[in-house]
Amino acid sequence: MKSRASRPASLVDRSGGGELPGTLSDELRLELIAFRRDLHMHPELGNQEFRTTAAIKARLEAAGLAPEVLATGTGLMCDVGTWDGVRPMLALRADIDALPIPDTKAGVSYRSTVPDRAHACGHDIHTATVLGAGLVLAGLDRQGLLPHAVRLIFQPAEEVLPGGATDAIGDGVLEGVGQIIGVHCDPRVDVGRIGLSAGAITSACDRLEISLDGPGGHTARPHLTTDLVTAAAKVATEVPALLARRTDARSGLAVTWGRLETGHACNVIPQHAELSGTVRCLDLAAWRAAPDMVHAAIDEVAGMYGAKTVIEYVRGVPPVVNEASVVELLGDAMAERRGVYAIEDTEQSLGGEDFSWYLEHVPGAMARLGVRTPGDTRGLDLHRGNFDADEEAITVGVELFTAAALLDGRASHER
């Protein structure tokens, strides 16, 4: 990969060599923006993406391709070019589901039309990007310019633990695949740039559901009851603190609560309480040890207050660990398209991504795709109802993927 240099982040650099085919026509660019906006207006939750799947399938078929809907009924895979059965393919992955939150954007024509549903994580951008790359590569294949077959994967249910990637893998999307690449929208990075790093770039993420039970009673006599309100409060505050003292701080193990429910009246100590949250870890070893440690900490704290516990620890996803050689491929592809100044280093986040499951089977890498308009100071973030993306990111993502496919295809001929 060519060496990187610093340049003001607000500059969209187009100084790449431009020698590779596979850039985006104005006509297709506008079509992909319209496609993305249509998805944005009609968001669908994980494993319910029937309309989205049908739209992707229809457009691929119109290009002469043969997509296959996954066994789950949503999501699909599609090969561009004919696999020779020998040299492994490069896979391009997109996720297609939305989030169960309201779209709070104002002043845009493509705001969600579905109550309490929004593409607030950029999956519509990811989908349009892989679709566009597939259409461009199909055109190159018709001209005899695609050196090797490429697989497109449109995966459902990324937001549903343990992630739709596990079902997609079980359905054979990685058969014949040697490497996989993907992008994730990053509102901290200006459009026209990508963030890259070898090694772990996300954290592991699991779901935690806890029920606390006791006899309850009158608030005038808490000494005769199991005070579940206090027990739940102590579990919420002391379990994270206890775990912080039982794990290496460098592992980044963090328990964070999203829901605590108990009680109905001010003078009644309830008989039942519930907590829900997530467990996140920066490294694989801590993730593997987390369930036993979390169980023990909850039982220890709840037991001090006489509460009986039922713990549901739902395994989520391991960290996304980028393979250095695939990071190099993405870096070379971006340098070809936009120059080395369009590449910046990225840090590991505490977010989870089920792209990690693919990397348990084949080497791969995920790039952070800049979606912030240069100079935008709104501070938009993922999983917020006002999230939006600069649609120039679709063009950047398509050209990144097509360059990576061409470079990988050429390298596979040389190997």
Coordinates of C-alpha atoms in Angstrom, one line a residue:
M1 CA 0.0 0.0 0.0
K2 CA 1.3 3.4 -0.8
S3 CA 2.4 5.6 2.1
R4 CA -0.1 8.0 3.6
A5 CA 0.3 11.7 4.1
S6 CA -1.8 14.2 6.0
R7 CA -4.0 16.7 4.2
P8 CA -6.9 18.8 5.6
A9 CA -9.8 16.4 6.2
S10 CA -12.3 18.6 4.5
L11 CA -10.7 18.2 1.1
V12 CA -12.2 15.6 -1.2
D13 CA -9.2 14.4 -3.1
R14 CA -9.5 13.0 -6.6
S15 CA -5.8 12.9 -7.4
G16 CA -5.6 9.1 -7.8
G17 CA -4.0 7.6 -10.8
G18 CA -7.3 7.0 -12.6
E19 CA -5.8 4.1 -14.6
L20 CA -8.3 1.5 -13.6
P21 CA -11.7 1.2 -15.3
G22 CA -14.9 1.0 -13.3
T23 CA -15.7 4.6 -12.4
L24 CA -19.3 5.7 -12.0
S25 CA -21.3 7.3 -14.8
D26 CA -23.4 10.3 -13.9
E27 CA -26.5 8.4 -14.9
L28 CA -25.8 5.5 -12.6
R29 CA -24.7 7.8 -9.8
L30 CA -28.1 9.5 -9.9
E31 CA -29.9 6.2 -10.1
L32 CA -28.1 4.9 -7.0
I33 CA -28.9 8.1 -5.1
A34 CA -32.6 7.6 -6.0
F35 CA -32.3 3.9 -5.0
R36 CA -30.8 4.8 -1.6
R37 CA -33.5 7.4 -1.0
D38 CA -36.3 4.9 -1.8
L39 CA -34.8 2.5 0.8
H40 CA -34.5 5.3 3.3
M41 CA -38.2 6.1 2.9
H42 CA -39.1 2.4 3.4
P43 CA -36.9 1.0 6.1
E44 CA -37.4 -2.6 7.2
L45 CA -36.2 -4.3 10.4
G46 CA -34.0 -7.4 10.5
N47 CA -35.4 -10.5 8.8
Q48 CA -38.4 -8.4 7.5
E49 CA -36.5 -6.8 4.6
F50 CA -38.8 -8.3 1.9
R51 CA -39.4 -5.0 -0.1
T52 CA -35.7 -4.2 0.1
T53 CA -34.7 -7.7 -1.1
A54 CA -37.1 -7.5 -4.0
A55 CA -35.8 -4.1 -5.1
I56 CA -32.2 -5.3 -5.1
K57 CA -33.1 -8.5 -6.9
A58 CA -35.1 -6.7 -9.6
R59 CA -32.2 -4.3 -10.3
L60 CA -29.6 -7.0 -10.5
E61 CA -31.8 -9.1 -12.8
A62 CA -32.3 -6.1 -15.0
A63 CA -28.5 -6.0 -15.4
G64 CA -28.6 -9.6 -16.6
L65 CA -27.4 -11.1 -13.3
A66 CA -28.8 -14.1 -11.4
P67 CA -29.2 -13.2 -7.7
E68 CA -30.3 -15.9 -5.2
V69 CA -32.5 -15.0 -2.3
L70 CA -31.2 -16.5 1.0
A71 CA -33.0 -19.3 2.7
T72 CA -34.3 -17.0 5.4
G73 CA -36.4 -15.2 2.8
T74 CA -34.6 -11.9 2.9
G75 CA -31.2 -10.9 1.7
L76 CA -29.4 -12.3 -1.3
M77 CA -26.2 -13.2 -3.0
C78 CA -25.1 -12.7 -6.6
D79 CA -22.0 -13.6 -8.6
V80 CA -20.7 -11.1 -11.1
G81 CA -18.7 -13.0 -13.8
T82 CA -18.3 -16.8 -13.9
W83 CA -16.3 -18.4 -11.1
D84 CA -13.7 -20.8 -12.5
G85 CA -14.0 -23.1 -9.4
V86 CA -10.3 -22.7 -8.7
R87 CA -9.3 -19.2 -7.7
P88 CA -11.3 -17.9 -4.7
M89 CA -13.5 -15.0 -5.2
L90 CA -13.6 -11.6 -3.5
A91 CA -16.9 -10.9 -1.8
L92 CA -18.4 -7.4 -1.3
R93 CA -20.8 -7.3 1.6
A94 CA -23.7 -4.9 2.5
D95 CA -26.2 -5.1 5.3
I96 CA -29.8 -4.1 4.5
D97 CA -31.8 -3.8 7.7
A98 CA -32.9 -0.6 9.5
L99 CA -33.4 0.3 13.2
P100 CA -36.5 0.5 15.4
I101 CA -36.3 4.2 16.0
P102 CA -38.2 7.2 14.6
D103 CA -36.7 9.3 11.7
T104 CA -36.4 12.8 13.2
K105 CA -34.8 14.6 10.2
A106 CA -36.5 17.7 8.9
G107 CA -36.5 19.3 5.5
V108 CA -35.6 16.2 3.4
S109 CA -37.9 14.6 0.9
Y110 CA -36.7 11.1 1.7
R111 CA -37.5 11.0 5.4
S112 CA -38.8 7.6 6.5
T113 CA -42.5 6.9 5.8
V114 CA -42.7 4.1 8.3
P115 CA -43.4 5.1 12.0
D116 CA -40.6 4.3 14.4
R117 CA -38.3 2.8 11.7
A118 CA -35.3 4.5 10.3
H119 CA -32.1 3.8 8.3
A120 CA -30.1 5.5 11.1
C121 CA -26.9 3.4 10.7
G122 CA -26.3 3.9 7.0
H123 CA -27.2 0.5 5.8
D124 CA -29.1 2.1 2.8
I125 CA -25.7 3.7 1.8
H126 CA -24.0 0.3 2.2
T127 CA -26.6 -1.4 0.0
A128 CA -26.5 1.2 -2.7
T129 CA -22.7 1.0 -2.7
V130 CA -22.5 -2.8 -3.2
L131 CA -25.4 -2.7 -5.7
G132 CA -23.6 0.0 -7.7
A133 CA -20.3 -1.9 -7.6
G134 CA -22.1 -5.0 -8.9
L135 CA -23.6 -3.1 -11.8
V136 CA -20.3 -1.5 -12.7
L137 CA -18.5 -4.8 -12.5
A138 CA -21.2 -6.5 -14.6
G139 CA -20.6 -3.9 -17.3
L140 CA -16.9 -4.5 -17.2
D141 CA -17.5 -8.3 -17.4
R142 CA -19.6 -7.8 -20.6
Q143 CA -16.6 -5.9 -22.1
G144 CA -14.2 -8.7 -21.0
L145 CA -12.5 -6.4 -18.5
L146 CA -13.3 -8.2 -15.3
P147 CA -10.3 -10.5 -14.5
H148 CA -12.1 -12.7 -12.0
A149 CA -15.6 -13.3 -10.6
V150 CA -16.8 -11.3 -7.6
R151 CA -19.6 -12.2 -5.2
L152 CA -22.1 -9.7 -3.9
I153 CA -23.6 -10.4 -0.4
F154 CA -26.7 -8.4 0.7
Q155 CA -27.1 -9.6 4.3
P156 CA -30.2 -9.2 6.4
A157 CA -30.5 -8.6 10.2
E158 CA -27.1 -7.1 11.1
E159 CA -28.8 -5.3 14.0
V160 CA -30.3 -8.5 15.4
L161 CA -27.9 -10.4 17.7
P162 CA -26.0 -12.6 16.9
G163 CA -26.4 -11.1 13.5
G164 CA -27.8 -12.2 10.1
A165 CA -24.2 -13.0 9.0
T166 CA -24.4 -16.4 10.8
D167 CA -27.5 -17.4 8.7
A168 CA -25.9 -16.1 5.5
I169 CA -22.8 -18.1 6.1
G170 CA -24.9 -21.2 6.9
D171 CA -26.6 -20.6 3.5
G172 CA -23.3 -20.8 1.7
V173 CA -22.5 -17.2 0.9
L174 CA -18.8 -17.8 1.5
E175 CA -18.5 -20.9 -0.6
G176 CA -15.8 -20.2 -3.2
V177 CA -14.8 -16.9 -1.4
G178 CA -11.2 -16.2 -0.4
Q179 CA -11.5 -12.7 0.9
I180 CA -14.3 -10.4 1.9
I181 CA -14.5 -6.6 2.2
G182 CA -17.1 -4.1 3.4
V183 CA -17.6 -0.5 4.5
H184 CA -19.4 1.1 7.4
C185 CA -20.6 4.7 7.3
D186 CA -18.6 7.0 9.6
P187 CA -20.1 10.4 10.3
R188 CA -16.8 11.5 11.9
V189 CA -14.9 11.2 8.5
D190 CA -15.4 13.6 5.6
V191 CA -16.9 12.2 2.4
G192 CA -14.3 11.4 -0.1
R193 CA -12.1 9.7 2.6
I194 CA -11.9 6.3 4.2
G195 CA -10.5 5.1 7.6
L196 CA -8.4 2.0 7.6
S197 CA -6.5 0.0 10.2
A198 CA -5.2 -3.5 10.5
G199 CA -6.3 -5.5 13.6
A200 CA -9.4 -5.0 15.7
I201 CA -11.6 -2.0 14.7
T202 CA -14.8 -2.8 16.6
S203 CA -15.6 -4.5 19.9
A204 CA -17.4 -7.7 20.8
C205 CA -21.0 -7.0 21.7
D206 CA -23.4 -9.3 23.7
R207 CA -26.9 -8.8 25.1
L208 CA -27.8 -9.1 28.8
E209 CA -31.3 -9.7 30.2
I210 CA -31.7 -10.0 34.0
S211 CA -34.8 -10.8 36.1
L212 CA -34.7 -10.2 39.9
D213 CA -37.4 -11.7 42.1
G214 CA -38.4 -11.5 45.7
P215 CA -41.5 -11.5 48.0
G216 CA -42.0 -7.7 47.9
G217 CA -44.1 -5.9 50.5
H218 CA -45.0 -2.6 52.1
T219 CA -42.5 0.3 51.9
A220 CA -43.1 0.8 55.7
R221 CA -41.5 -2.6 56.4
P222 CA -38.6 -3.0 54.0
H223 CA -36.8 -5.1 56.5
L224 CA -39.4 -7.8 56.1
T225 CA -39.1 -7.9 52.3
T226 CA -36.6 -8.3 49.5
D227 CA -36.1 -4.7 48.5
L228 CA -36.0 -5.2 44.7
V229 CA -35.8 -1.6 43.8
T230 CA -32.6 -1.2 45.9
A231 CA -31.3 -4.6 44.6
A232 CA -31.9 -3.5 41.0
A233 CA -30.2 -0.2 41.5
K234 CA -27.2 -1.9 43.1
V235 CA -26.9 -4.4 40.2
A236 CA -27.1 -1.5 37.8
T237 CA -24.3 0.5 39.5
E238 CA -22.1 -2.1 41.2
V239 CA -21.9 -4.9 38.6
P240 CA -20.0 -2.6 36.1
A241 CA -17.8 -1.3 38.9
L242 CA -17.0 -4.8 40.1
L243 CA -16.2 -6.1 36.7
A244 CA -13.9 -3.2 36.1
R245 CA -11.8 -4.5 39.0
R246 CA -11.8 -8.1 37.9
T247 CA -10.6 -7.6 34.3
D248 CA -7.6 -6.1 32.7
A249 CA -8.5 -2.5 31.9
R250 CA -6.9 -2.9 28.5
S251 CA -9.6 -5.4 27.5
G252 CA -12.2 -2.6 27.6
L253 CA -14.9 -4.8 29.1
A254 CA -18.0 -2.6 29.7
V255 CA -21.5 -3.3 30.9
T256 CA -24.0 -0.6 30.0
W257 CA -27.7 -0.6 30.8
G258 CA -30.4 0.4 28.4
R259 CA -33.5 -0.6 30.4
L260 CA -34.4 -0.9 34.1
E261 CA -38.1 -1.6 35.0
T262 CA -39.7 -2.3 38.4
G263 CA -42.6 -1.3 40.5
H264 CA -46.0 0.3 40.0
A265 CA -46.8 2.2 43.2
C266 CA -44.9 4.5 45.5
N267 CA -45.7 2.5 48.7
V268 CA -45.3 -1.0 47.4
I269 CA -42.0 -2.8 47.2
P270 CA -42.3 -4.9 44.0
Q271 CA -41.8 -8.6 43.5
H272 CA -40.1 -8.3 40.1
A273 CA -37.5 -6.2 38.4
E274 CA -35.8 -6.4 35.0
L275 CA -32.6 -4.9 33.6
S276 CA -31.4 -5.1 30.0
G277 CA -28.0 -4.0 28.6
T278 CA -25.0 -4.8 26.6
V279 CA -21.6 -6.3 27.3
R280 CA -18.8 -5.0 25.1
C281 CA -15.1 -6.1 25.0
L282 CA -12.2 -4.8 23.0
D283 CA -10.3 -8.1 22.8
L284 CA -11.2 -11.6 22.0
A285 CA -9.9 -13.2 25.2
A286 CA -12.0 -11.0 27.4
W287 CA -15.1 -11.7 25.3
R288 CA -14.6 -15.4 25.7
A289 CA -14.3 -15.1 29.5
A290 CA -17.1 -12.5 29.9
P291 CA -20.2 -14.7 30.4
D292 CA -18.8 -16.5 33.5
M293 CA -17.5 -13.2 35.0
V294 CA -20.7 -11.3 34.4
H295 CA -22.9 -14.1 35.8
A296 CA -20.8 -14.3 39.0
A297 CA -20.8 -10.5 39.5
I298 CA -24.6 -10.3 39.1
D299 CA -25.3 -13.2 41.5
E300 CA -22.8 -11.7 44.0
V301 CA -24.4 -8.3 44.1
A302 CA -28.0 -9.5 43.9
G303 CA -27.4 -12.1 46.6
M304 CA -26.3 -9.4 49.1
Y305 CA -30.0 -8.1 49.0
G306 CA -31.7 -11.5 48.9
A307 CA -32.8 -11.2 45.3
K308 CA -33.2 -14.3 43.1
T309 CA -31.7 -13.9 39.7
V310 CA -32.5 -15.3 36.2
I311 CA -29.8 -14.3 33.8
E312 CA -30.1 -14.5 30.0
Y313 CA -26.7 -13.9 28.4
V314 CA -27.1 -13.7 24.7
R315 CA -23.9 -14.1 22.7
G316 CA -23.6 -11.4 20.1
V317 CA -20.6 -10.8 17.9
P318 CA -16.8 -11.0 18.3
P319 CA -14.6 -8.0 17.3
V320 CA -14.0 -7.2 13.7
V321 CA -10.3 -8.0 13.2
N322 CA -9.1 -6.7 9.9
E323 CA -6.5 -8.8 8.0
A324 CA -3.5 -6.7 7.1
S325 CA -3.2 -7.9 3.5
V326 CA -6.9 -7.0 2.8
V327 CA -6.4 -3.6 4.5
E328 CA -3.5 -3.1 2.0
L329 CA -5.8 -4.1 -0.9
L330 CA -8.4 -1.5 0.2
G331 CA -5.7 1.1 0.7
D332 CA -4.3 0.5 -2.8
A333 CA -7.8 0.7 -4.3
M334 CA -8.5 4.0 -2.6
A335 CA -5.1 5.4 -3.6
E336 CA -5.9 4.4 -7.2
R337 CA -9.2 6.2 -7.1
R338 CA -8.6 9.3 -4.9
G339 CA -5.0 9.4 -3.9
V340 CA -3.2 8.4 -0.7
Y341 CA -4.4 11.6 0.9
A342 CA -7.9 10.2 1.0
I343 CA -6.9 7.5 3.5
E344 CA -6.7 8.1 7.2
D345 CA -6.1 5.8 10.2
T346 CA -9.1 4.7 12.2
E347 CA -9.3 3.7 15.8
Q348 CA -11.1 0.7 17.4
S349 CA -14.6 1.5 18.5
L350 CA -16.9 -0.1 21.2
G351 CA -19.5 -0.6 18.5
G352 CA -20.3 -4.2 17.4
E353 CA -20.6 -5.4 13.8
D354 CA -21.6 -8.9 12.6
F355 CA -19.1 -8.6 9.7
S356 CA -16.8 -10.2 12.3
W357 CA -18.5 -13.6 11.7
Y358 CA -17.3 -13.7 8.1
L359 CA -13.8 -13.1 9.4
E360 CA -14.0 -16.3 11.4
H361 CA -14.0 -18.1 8.1
V362 CA -12.1 -16.0 5.6
P363 CA -9.7 -13.1 5.8
G364 CA -11.2 -9.7 5.2
A365 CA -11.4 -6.1 6.2
M366 CA -13.9 -3.3 6.8
A367 CA -13.2 0.3 5.9
R368 CA -14.9 3.3 7.5
L369 CA -16.6 5.2 4.8
G370 CA -16.7 9.0 5.3
V371 CA -20.2 10.4 5.1
R372 CA -19.8 13.8 6.6
T373 CA -20.1 16.8 4.3
P374 CA -16.9 18.9 4.7
G375 CA -17.6 21.8 7.1
D376 CA -20.7 20.2 8.6
T377 CA -20.7 20.9 12.4
R378 CA -24.0 19.2 13.4
G379 CA -22.1 16.3 15.0
L380 CA -24.4 13.6 13.6
D381 CA -23.9 10.1 14.9
L382 CA -25.1 6.6 14.2
H383 CA -28.2 5.2 15.8
R384 CA -29.8 8.6 16.2
G385 CA -33.0 9.6 14.5
N386 CA -31.4 12.6 12.7
F387 CA -28.6 10.6 11.1
D388 CA -28.0 11.4 7.5
A389 CA -25.2 10.9 5.0
D390 CA -23.6 12.9 2.2
E391 CA -24.6 10.9 -0.8
E392 CA -21.3 11.5 -2.6
A393 CA -20.2 8.6 -0.3
I394 CA -22.0 6.2 -2.6
T395 CA -19.8 7.1 -5.5
V396 CA -16.7 6.8 -3.3
G397 CA -17.8 3.4 -2.0
V398 CA -18.6 2.1 -5.5
E399 CA -15.2 3.2 -6.9
L400 CA -13.4 1.7 -3.9
F401 CA -15.1 -1.7 -4.3
T402 CA -14.6 -1.8 -8.1
A403 CA -10.9 -0.9 -7.8
A404 CA -10.4 -3.5 -5.1
A405 CA -12.1 -6.2 -7.2
L406 CA -10.0 -5.3 -10.2
L407 CA -6.7 -5.2 -8.2
D408 CA -7.6 -8.5 -6.5
G409 CA -8.5 -10.1 -9.8
R410 CA -5.2 -9.1 -11.3
A411 CA -3.3 -10.3 -8.3
S412 CA -5.1 -13.7 -8.4
H413 CA -3.9 -14.2 -12.0
E414 CA -0.3 -13.6 -10.9
R415 CA -0.5 -15.9 -7.9

